[in-house]
PDB file of C-alpha atoms in Angstrom:
ATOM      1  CA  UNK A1039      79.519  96.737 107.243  1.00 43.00           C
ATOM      2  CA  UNK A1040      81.802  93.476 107.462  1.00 46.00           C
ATOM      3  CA  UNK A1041      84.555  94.039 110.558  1.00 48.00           C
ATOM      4  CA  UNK A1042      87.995  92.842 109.905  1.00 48.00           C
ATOM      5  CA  UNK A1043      86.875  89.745 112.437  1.00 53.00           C
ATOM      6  CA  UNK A1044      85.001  88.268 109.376  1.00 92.00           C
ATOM      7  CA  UNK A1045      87.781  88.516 107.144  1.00 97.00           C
ATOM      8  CA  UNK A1046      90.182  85.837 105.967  1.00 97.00           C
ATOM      9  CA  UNK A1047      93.328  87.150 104.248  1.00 97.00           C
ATOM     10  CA  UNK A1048      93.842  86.169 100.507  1.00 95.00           C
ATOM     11  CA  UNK A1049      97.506  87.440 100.600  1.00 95.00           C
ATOM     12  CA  UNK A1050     100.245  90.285 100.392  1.00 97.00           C
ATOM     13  CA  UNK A1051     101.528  92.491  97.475  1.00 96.00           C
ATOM     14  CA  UNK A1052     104.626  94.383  96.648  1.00 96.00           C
ATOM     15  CA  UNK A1053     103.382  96.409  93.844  1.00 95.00           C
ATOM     16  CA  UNK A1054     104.026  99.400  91.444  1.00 94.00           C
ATOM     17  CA  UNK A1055     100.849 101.181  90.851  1.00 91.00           C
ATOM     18  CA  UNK A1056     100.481 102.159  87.357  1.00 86.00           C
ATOM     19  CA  UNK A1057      99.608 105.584  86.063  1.00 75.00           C
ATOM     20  CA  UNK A1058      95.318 105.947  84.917  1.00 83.00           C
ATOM     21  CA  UNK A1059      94.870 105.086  81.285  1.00 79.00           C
ATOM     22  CA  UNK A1060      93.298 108.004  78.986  1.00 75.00           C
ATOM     23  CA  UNK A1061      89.830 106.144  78.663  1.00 69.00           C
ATOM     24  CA  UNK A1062      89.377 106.592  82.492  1.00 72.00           C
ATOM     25  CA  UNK A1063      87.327 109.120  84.013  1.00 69.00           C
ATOM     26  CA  UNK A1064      89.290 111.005  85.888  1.00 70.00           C
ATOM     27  CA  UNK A1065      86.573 112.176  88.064  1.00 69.00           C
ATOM     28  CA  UNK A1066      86.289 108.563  89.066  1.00 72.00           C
ATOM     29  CA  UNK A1067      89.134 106.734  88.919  1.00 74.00           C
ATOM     30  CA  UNK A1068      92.354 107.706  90.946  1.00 77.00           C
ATOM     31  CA  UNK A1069      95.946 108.494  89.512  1.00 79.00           C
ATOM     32  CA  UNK A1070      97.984 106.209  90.223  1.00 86.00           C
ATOM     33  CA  UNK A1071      95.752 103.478  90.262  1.00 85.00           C
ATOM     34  CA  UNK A1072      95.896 101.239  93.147  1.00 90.00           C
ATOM     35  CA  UNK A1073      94.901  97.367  92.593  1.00 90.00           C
ATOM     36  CA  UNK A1074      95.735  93.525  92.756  1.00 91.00           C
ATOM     37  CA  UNK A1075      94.608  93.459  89.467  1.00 91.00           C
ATOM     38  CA  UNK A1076      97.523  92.180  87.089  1.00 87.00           C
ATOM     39  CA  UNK A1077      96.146  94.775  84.357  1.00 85.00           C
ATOM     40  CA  UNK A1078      96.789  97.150  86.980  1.00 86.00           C
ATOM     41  CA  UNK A1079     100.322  97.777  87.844  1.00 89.00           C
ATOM     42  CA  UNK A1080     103.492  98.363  86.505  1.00 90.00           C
ATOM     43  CA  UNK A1081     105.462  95.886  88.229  1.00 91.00           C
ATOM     44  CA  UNK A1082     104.818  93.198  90.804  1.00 92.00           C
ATOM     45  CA  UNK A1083     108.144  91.533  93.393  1.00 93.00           C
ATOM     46  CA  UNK A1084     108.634  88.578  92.999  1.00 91.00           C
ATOM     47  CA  UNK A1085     106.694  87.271  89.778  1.00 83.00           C
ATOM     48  CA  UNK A1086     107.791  83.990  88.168  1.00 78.00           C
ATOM     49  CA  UNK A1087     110.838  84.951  86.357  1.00 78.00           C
ATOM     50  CA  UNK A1088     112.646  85.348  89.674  1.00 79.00           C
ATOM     51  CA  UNK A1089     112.934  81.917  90.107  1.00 75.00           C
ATOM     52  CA  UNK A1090     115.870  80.054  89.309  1.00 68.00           C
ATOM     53  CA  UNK A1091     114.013  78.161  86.472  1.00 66.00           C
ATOM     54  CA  UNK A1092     112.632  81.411  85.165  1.00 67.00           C
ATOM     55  CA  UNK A1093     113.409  82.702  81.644  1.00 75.00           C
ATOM     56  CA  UNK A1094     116.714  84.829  82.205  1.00 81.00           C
ATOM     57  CA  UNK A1095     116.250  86.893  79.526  1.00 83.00           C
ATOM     58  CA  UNK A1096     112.518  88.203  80.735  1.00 84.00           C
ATOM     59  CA  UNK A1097     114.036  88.473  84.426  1.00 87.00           C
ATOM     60  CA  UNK A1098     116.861  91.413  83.180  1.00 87.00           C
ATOM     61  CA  UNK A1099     114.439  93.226  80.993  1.00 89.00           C
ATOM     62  CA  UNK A1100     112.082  93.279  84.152  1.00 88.00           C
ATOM     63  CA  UNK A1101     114.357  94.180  86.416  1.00 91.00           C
ATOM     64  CA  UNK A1102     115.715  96.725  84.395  1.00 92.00           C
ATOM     65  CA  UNK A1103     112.207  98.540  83.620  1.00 91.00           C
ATOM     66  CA  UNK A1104     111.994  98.699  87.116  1.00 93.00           C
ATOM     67  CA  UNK A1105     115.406  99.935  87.990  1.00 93.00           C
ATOM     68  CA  UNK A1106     116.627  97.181  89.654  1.00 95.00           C
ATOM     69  CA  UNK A1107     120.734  96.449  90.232  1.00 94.00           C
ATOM     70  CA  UNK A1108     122.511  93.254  89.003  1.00 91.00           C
ATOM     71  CA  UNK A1109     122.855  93.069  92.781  1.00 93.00           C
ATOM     72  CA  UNK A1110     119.585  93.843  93.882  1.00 94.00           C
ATOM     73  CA  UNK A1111     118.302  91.018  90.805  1.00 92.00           C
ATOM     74  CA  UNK A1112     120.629  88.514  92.944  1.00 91.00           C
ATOM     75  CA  UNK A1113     119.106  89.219  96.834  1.00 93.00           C
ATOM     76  CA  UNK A1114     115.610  88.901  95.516  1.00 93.00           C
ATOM     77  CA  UNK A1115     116.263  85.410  93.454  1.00 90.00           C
ATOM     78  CA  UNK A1116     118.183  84.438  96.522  1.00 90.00           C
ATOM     79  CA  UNK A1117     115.399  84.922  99.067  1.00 92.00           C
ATOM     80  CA  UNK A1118     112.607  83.877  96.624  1.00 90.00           C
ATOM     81  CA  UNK A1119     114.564  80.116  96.466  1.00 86.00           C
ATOM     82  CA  UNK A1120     115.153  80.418 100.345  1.00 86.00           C
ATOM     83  CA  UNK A1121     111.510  80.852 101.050  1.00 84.00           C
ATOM     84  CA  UNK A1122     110.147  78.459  98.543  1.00 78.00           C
ATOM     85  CA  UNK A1123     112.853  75.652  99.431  1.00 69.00           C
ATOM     86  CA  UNK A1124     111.305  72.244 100.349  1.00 54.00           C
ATOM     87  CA  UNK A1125     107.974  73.709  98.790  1.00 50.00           C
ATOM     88  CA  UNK A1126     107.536  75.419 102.103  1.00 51.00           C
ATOM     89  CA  UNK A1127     104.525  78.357 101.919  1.00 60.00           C
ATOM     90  CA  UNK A1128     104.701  80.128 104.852  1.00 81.00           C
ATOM     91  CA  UNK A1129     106.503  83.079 103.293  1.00 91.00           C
ATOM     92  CA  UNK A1130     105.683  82.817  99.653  1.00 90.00           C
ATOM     93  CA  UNK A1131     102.496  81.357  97.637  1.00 86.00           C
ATOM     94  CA  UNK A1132     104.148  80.739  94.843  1.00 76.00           C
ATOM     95  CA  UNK A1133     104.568  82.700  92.755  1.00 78.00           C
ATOM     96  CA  UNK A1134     103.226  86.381  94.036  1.00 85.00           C
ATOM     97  CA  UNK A1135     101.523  86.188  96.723  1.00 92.00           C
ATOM     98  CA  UNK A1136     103.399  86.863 100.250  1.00 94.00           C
ATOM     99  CA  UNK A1137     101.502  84.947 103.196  1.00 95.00           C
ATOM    100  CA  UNK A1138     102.589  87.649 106.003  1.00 96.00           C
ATOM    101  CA  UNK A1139     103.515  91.358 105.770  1.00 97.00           C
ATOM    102  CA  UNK A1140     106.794  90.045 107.639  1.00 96.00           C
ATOM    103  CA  UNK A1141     107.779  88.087 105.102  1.00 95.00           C
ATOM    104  CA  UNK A1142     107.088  91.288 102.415  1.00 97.00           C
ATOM    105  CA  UNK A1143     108.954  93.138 104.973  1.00 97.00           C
ATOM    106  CA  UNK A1144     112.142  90.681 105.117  1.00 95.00           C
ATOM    107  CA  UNK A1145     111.969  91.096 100.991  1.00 96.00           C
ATOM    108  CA  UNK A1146     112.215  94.786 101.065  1.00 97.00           C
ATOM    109  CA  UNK A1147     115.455  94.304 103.356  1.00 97.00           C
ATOM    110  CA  UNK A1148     116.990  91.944 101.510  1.00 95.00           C
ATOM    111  CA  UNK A1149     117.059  93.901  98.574  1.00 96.00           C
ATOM    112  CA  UNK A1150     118.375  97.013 100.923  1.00 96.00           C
ATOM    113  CA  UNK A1151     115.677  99.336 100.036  1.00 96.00           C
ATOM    114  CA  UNK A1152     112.468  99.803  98.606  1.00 96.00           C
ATOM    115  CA  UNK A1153     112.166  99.767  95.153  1.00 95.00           C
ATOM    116  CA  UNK A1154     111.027 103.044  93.432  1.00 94.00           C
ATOM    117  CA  UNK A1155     106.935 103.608  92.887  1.00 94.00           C
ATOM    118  CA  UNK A1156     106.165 100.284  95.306  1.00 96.00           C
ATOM    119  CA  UNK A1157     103.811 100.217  97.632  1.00 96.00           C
ATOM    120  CA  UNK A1158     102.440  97.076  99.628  1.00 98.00           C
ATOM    121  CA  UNK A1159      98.777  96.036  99.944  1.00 97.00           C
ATOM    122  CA  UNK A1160      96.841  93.079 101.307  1.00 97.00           C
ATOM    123  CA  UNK A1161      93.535  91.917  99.721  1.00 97.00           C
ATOM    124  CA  UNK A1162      91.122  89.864 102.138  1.00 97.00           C
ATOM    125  CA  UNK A1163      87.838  88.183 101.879  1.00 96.00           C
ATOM    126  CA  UNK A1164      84.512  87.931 103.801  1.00 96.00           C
ATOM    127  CA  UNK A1165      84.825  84.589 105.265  1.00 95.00           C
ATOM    128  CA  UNK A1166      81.313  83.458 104.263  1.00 95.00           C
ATOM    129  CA  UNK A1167      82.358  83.787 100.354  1.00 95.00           C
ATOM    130  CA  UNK A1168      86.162  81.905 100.637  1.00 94.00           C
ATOM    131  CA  UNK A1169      84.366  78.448  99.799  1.00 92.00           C
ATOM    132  CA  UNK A1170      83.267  80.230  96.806  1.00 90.00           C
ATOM    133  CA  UNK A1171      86.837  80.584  95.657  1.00 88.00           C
ATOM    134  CA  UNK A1172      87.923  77.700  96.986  1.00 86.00           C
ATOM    135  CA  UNK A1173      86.034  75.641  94.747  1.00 80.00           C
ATOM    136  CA  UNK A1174      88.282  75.711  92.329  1.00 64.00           C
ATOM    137  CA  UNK A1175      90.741  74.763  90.917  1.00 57.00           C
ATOM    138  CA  UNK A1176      92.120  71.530  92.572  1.00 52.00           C
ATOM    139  CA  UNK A1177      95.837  71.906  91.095  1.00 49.00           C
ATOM    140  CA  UNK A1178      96.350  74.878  92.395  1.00 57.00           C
ATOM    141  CA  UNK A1179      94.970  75.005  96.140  1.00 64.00           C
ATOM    142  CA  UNK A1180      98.398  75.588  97.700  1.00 70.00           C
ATOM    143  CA  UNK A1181      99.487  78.419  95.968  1.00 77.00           C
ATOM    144  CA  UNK A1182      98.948  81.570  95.271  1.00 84.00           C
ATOM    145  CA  UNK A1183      95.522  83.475  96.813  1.00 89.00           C
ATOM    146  CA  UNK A1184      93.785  80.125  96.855  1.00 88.00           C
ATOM    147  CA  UNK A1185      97.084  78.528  99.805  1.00 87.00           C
ATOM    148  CA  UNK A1186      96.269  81.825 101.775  1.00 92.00           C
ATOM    149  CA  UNK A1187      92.651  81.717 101.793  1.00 92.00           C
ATOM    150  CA  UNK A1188      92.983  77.992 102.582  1.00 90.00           C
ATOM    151  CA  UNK A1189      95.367  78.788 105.377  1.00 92.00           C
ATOM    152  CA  UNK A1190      92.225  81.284 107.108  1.00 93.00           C
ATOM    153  CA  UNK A1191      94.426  83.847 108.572  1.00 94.00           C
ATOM    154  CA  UNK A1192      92.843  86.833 109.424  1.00 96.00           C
ATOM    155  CA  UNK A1193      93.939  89.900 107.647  1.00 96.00           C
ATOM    156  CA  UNK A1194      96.619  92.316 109.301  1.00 96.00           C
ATOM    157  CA  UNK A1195      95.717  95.577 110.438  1.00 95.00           C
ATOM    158  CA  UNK A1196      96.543  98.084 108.381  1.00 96.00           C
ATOM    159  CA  UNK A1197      95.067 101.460 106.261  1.00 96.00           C
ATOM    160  CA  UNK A1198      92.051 100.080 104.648  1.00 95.00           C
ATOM    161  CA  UNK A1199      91.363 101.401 101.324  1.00 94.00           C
ATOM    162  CA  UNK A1200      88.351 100.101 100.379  1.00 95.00           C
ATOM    163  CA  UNK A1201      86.516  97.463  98.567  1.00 96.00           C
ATOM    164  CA  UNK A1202      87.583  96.360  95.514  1.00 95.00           C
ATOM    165  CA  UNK A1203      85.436  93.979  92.662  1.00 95.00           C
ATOM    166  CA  UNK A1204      88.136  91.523  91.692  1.00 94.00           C
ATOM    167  CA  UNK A1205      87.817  88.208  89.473  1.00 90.00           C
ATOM    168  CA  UNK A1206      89.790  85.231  88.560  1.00 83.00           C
ATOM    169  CA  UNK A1207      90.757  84.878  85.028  1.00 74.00           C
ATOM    170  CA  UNK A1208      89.634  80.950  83.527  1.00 65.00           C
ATOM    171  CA  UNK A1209      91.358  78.939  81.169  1.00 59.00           C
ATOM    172  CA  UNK A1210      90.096  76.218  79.541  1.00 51.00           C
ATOM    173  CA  UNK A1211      87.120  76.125  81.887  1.00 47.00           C
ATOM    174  CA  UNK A1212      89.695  75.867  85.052  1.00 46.00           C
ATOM    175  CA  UNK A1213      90.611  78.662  87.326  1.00 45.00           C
ATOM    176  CA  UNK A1214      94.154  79.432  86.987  1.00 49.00           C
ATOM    177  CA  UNK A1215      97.124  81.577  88.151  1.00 50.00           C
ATOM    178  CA  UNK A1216      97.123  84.175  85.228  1.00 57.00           C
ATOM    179  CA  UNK A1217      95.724  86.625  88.268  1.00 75.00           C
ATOM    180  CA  UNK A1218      93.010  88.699  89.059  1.00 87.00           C
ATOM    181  CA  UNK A1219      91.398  91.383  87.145  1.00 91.00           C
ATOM    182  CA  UNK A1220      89.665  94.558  88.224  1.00 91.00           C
ATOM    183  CA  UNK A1221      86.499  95.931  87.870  1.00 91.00           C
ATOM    184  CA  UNK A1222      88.447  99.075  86.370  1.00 88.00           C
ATOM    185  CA  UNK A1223      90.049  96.485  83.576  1.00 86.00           C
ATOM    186  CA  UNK A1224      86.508  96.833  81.724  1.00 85.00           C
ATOM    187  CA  UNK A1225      85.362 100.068  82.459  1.00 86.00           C
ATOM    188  CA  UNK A1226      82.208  98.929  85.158  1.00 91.00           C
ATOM    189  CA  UNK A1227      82.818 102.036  87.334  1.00 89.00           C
ATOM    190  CA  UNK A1228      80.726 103.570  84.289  1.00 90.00           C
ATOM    191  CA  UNK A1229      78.352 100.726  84.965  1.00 93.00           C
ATOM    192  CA  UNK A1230      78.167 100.774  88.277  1.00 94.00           C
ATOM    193  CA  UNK A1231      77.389 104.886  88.496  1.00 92.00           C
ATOM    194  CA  UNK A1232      74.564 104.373  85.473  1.00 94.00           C
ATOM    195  CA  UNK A1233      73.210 101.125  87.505  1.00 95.00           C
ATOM    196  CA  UNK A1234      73.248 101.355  91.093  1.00 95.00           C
ATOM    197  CA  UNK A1235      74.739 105.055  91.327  1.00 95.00           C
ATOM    198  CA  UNK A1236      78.007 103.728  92.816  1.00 95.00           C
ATOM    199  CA  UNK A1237      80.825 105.467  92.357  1.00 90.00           C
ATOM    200  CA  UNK A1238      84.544 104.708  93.809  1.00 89.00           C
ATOM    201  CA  UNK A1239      86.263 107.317  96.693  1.00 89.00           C
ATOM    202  CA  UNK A1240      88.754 109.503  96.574  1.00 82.00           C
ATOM    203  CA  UNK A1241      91.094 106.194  97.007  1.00 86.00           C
ATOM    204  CA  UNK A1242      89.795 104.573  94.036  1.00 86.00           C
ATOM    205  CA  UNK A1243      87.422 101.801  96.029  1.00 93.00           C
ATOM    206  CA  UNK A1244      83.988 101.037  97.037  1.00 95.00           C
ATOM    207  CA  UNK A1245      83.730 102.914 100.583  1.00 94.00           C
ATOM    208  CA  UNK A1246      80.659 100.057 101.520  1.00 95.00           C
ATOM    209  CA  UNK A1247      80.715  96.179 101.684  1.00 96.00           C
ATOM    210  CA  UNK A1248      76.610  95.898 100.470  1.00 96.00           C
ATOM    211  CA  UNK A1249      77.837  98.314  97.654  1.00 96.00           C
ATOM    212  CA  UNK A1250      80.893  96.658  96.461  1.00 96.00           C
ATOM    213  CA  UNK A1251      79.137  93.162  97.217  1.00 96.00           C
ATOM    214  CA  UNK A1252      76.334  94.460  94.398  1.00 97.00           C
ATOM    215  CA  UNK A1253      78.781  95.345  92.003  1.00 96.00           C
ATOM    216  CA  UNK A1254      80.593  92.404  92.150  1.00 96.00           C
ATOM    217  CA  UNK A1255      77.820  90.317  91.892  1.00 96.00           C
ATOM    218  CA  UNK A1256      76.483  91.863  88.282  1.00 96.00           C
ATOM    219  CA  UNK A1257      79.844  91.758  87.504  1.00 95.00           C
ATOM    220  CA  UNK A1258      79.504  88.030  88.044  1.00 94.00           C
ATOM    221  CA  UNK A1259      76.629  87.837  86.231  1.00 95.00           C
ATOM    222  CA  UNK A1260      77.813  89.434  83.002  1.00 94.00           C
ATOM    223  CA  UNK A1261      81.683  88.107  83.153  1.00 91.00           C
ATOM    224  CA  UNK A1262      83.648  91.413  82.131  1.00 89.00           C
ATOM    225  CA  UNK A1263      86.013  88.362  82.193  1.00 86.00           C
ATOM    226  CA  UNK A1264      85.137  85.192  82.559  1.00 85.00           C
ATOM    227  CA  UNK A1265      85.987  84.151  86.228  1.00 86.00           C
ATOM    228  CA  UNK A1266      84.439  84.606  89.935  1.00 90.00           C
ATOM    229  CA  UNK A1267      83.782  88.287  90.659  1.00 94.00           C
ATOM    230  CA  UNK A1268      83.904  88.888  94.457  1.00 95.00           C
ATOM    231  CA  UNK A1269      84.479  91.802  96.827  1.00 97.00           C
ATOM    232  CA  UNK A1270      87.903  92.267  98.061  1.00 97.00           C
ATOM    233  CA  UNK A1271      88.747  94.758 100.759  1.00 97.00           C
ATOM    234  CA  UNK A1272      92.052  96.609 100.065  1.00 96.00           C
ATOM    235  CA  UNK A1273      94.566  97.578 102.692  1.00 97.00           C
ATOM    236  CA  UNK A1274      97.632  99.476 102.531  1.00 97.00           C
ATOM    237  CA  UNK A1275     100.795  98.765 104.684  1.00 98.00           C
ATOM    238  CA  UNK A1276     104.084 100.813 105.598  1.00 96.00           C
ATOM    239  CA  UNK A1277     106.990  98.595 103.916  1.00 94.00           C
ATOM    240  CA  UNK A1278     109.760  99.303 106.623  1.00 73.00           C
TER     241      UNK A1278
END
């Protein structure tokens, strides 16, 4: 089993989980379902709309869905521009990705509570596969998980859920930031019971490294979507 020691940190979250889809097994796959996945979630703080350059119209219609004040839309945008000013990282990886729990922490506060459904996980790495995510793209190595990777901090202690099979989305033959996808967007919790009898826990995750490390790996293999499949381990954090 990998120990946190060997683990690099690809980043922070402020997520809402989103409610299991119909075609899920229920007997596998957890309700709410927990995940950095973009396909995953009903709502991510910040995402690129709360910039100042964002499209307006997009930002209300988010924040609304998620129940968010005109108030509360103005101390996020505020502290989004303050951490990002001078194209400084050590609080944000443009444009979702917090570097520190802190800084996730000093979010929640600024907007004066946390927002309904949210929850806040990390995702981290075995340091023997970062290069392999590292290796691309070359536009995009300061922000987002790639910056955090890069910056090889070790993850923060926290509730660990798991291991999760997570994979970059390509475009145009480049990685880019469209985000990551799950092993849950493409139903391979059905091939990973028929193949290797794996099956997620209670939580929703792969309980071993070797296990979630095979998955991943057909996963690679076969492209569910095209991108590099690795195994994340998923931690949960108290916001305040």
């Amino acid at each position: 089993m990998t120990s946190a020691v060997d683990l690099t940190s690809g980043g922070y979250f402020l997520i809402k989980p989103k409610a299991r889809d119909a075609w899920h097994p229920a007997h596998r796959v957890r309700d709410p379902i927990v995940s950095a996945s973009g396909c995953m979630r009903d709502g991510i703080l910040p995402d690129t709309e709360w910039f100042s350059n964002g499209d307006r119209a997009q930002l209300l219609a988010t924040a609304a869905r998620l129940g968010l004040t005109d108030a509360e839309v103005g101390h996020i945008q505020a502290w989004v521009e303050a951490s990002c000013r001078g194209a400084t990282t050590d609080k944000l990886r443009w444009p979702t990705v917090f570097a520190s729990v802190e800084a996730l922490r000093e979010l929640v506060a600024a907007i004066g509570r946390v927002p309904a459904g949210f929850i806040a996980i990390g995702i981290a790495l075995p340091r023997d596969l970062v290069p392999r995510m590292l290796s691309e793209p070359e536009k995009t190595k300061d922000t987002e998980v790639w910056g955090q990777l890069a910056a090889a901090l070790p993850p923060a202690p926290g509730v660990e859920l798991g291991w999760e099979v997570l994979g970059r989305e390509t475009v145009e033959g480049h990685m880019n930031v469209l985000g990551f996808h799950s092993w849950l967007c493409n139903g391979m919790e059905e091939d990973a019971q028929r193949k290797f009898g794996i099956t997620p826990n209670a939580r929703g995750f792969i309980d071993i490294y070797e296990d979630a490390k095979r998955v991943a790996e057909y996963c690679d293999k076969i492209q569910p979507e095209p991108g590099v499949w690795l195994p994340w381990l998923i931690t949960q954090y108290e916001i305040g």
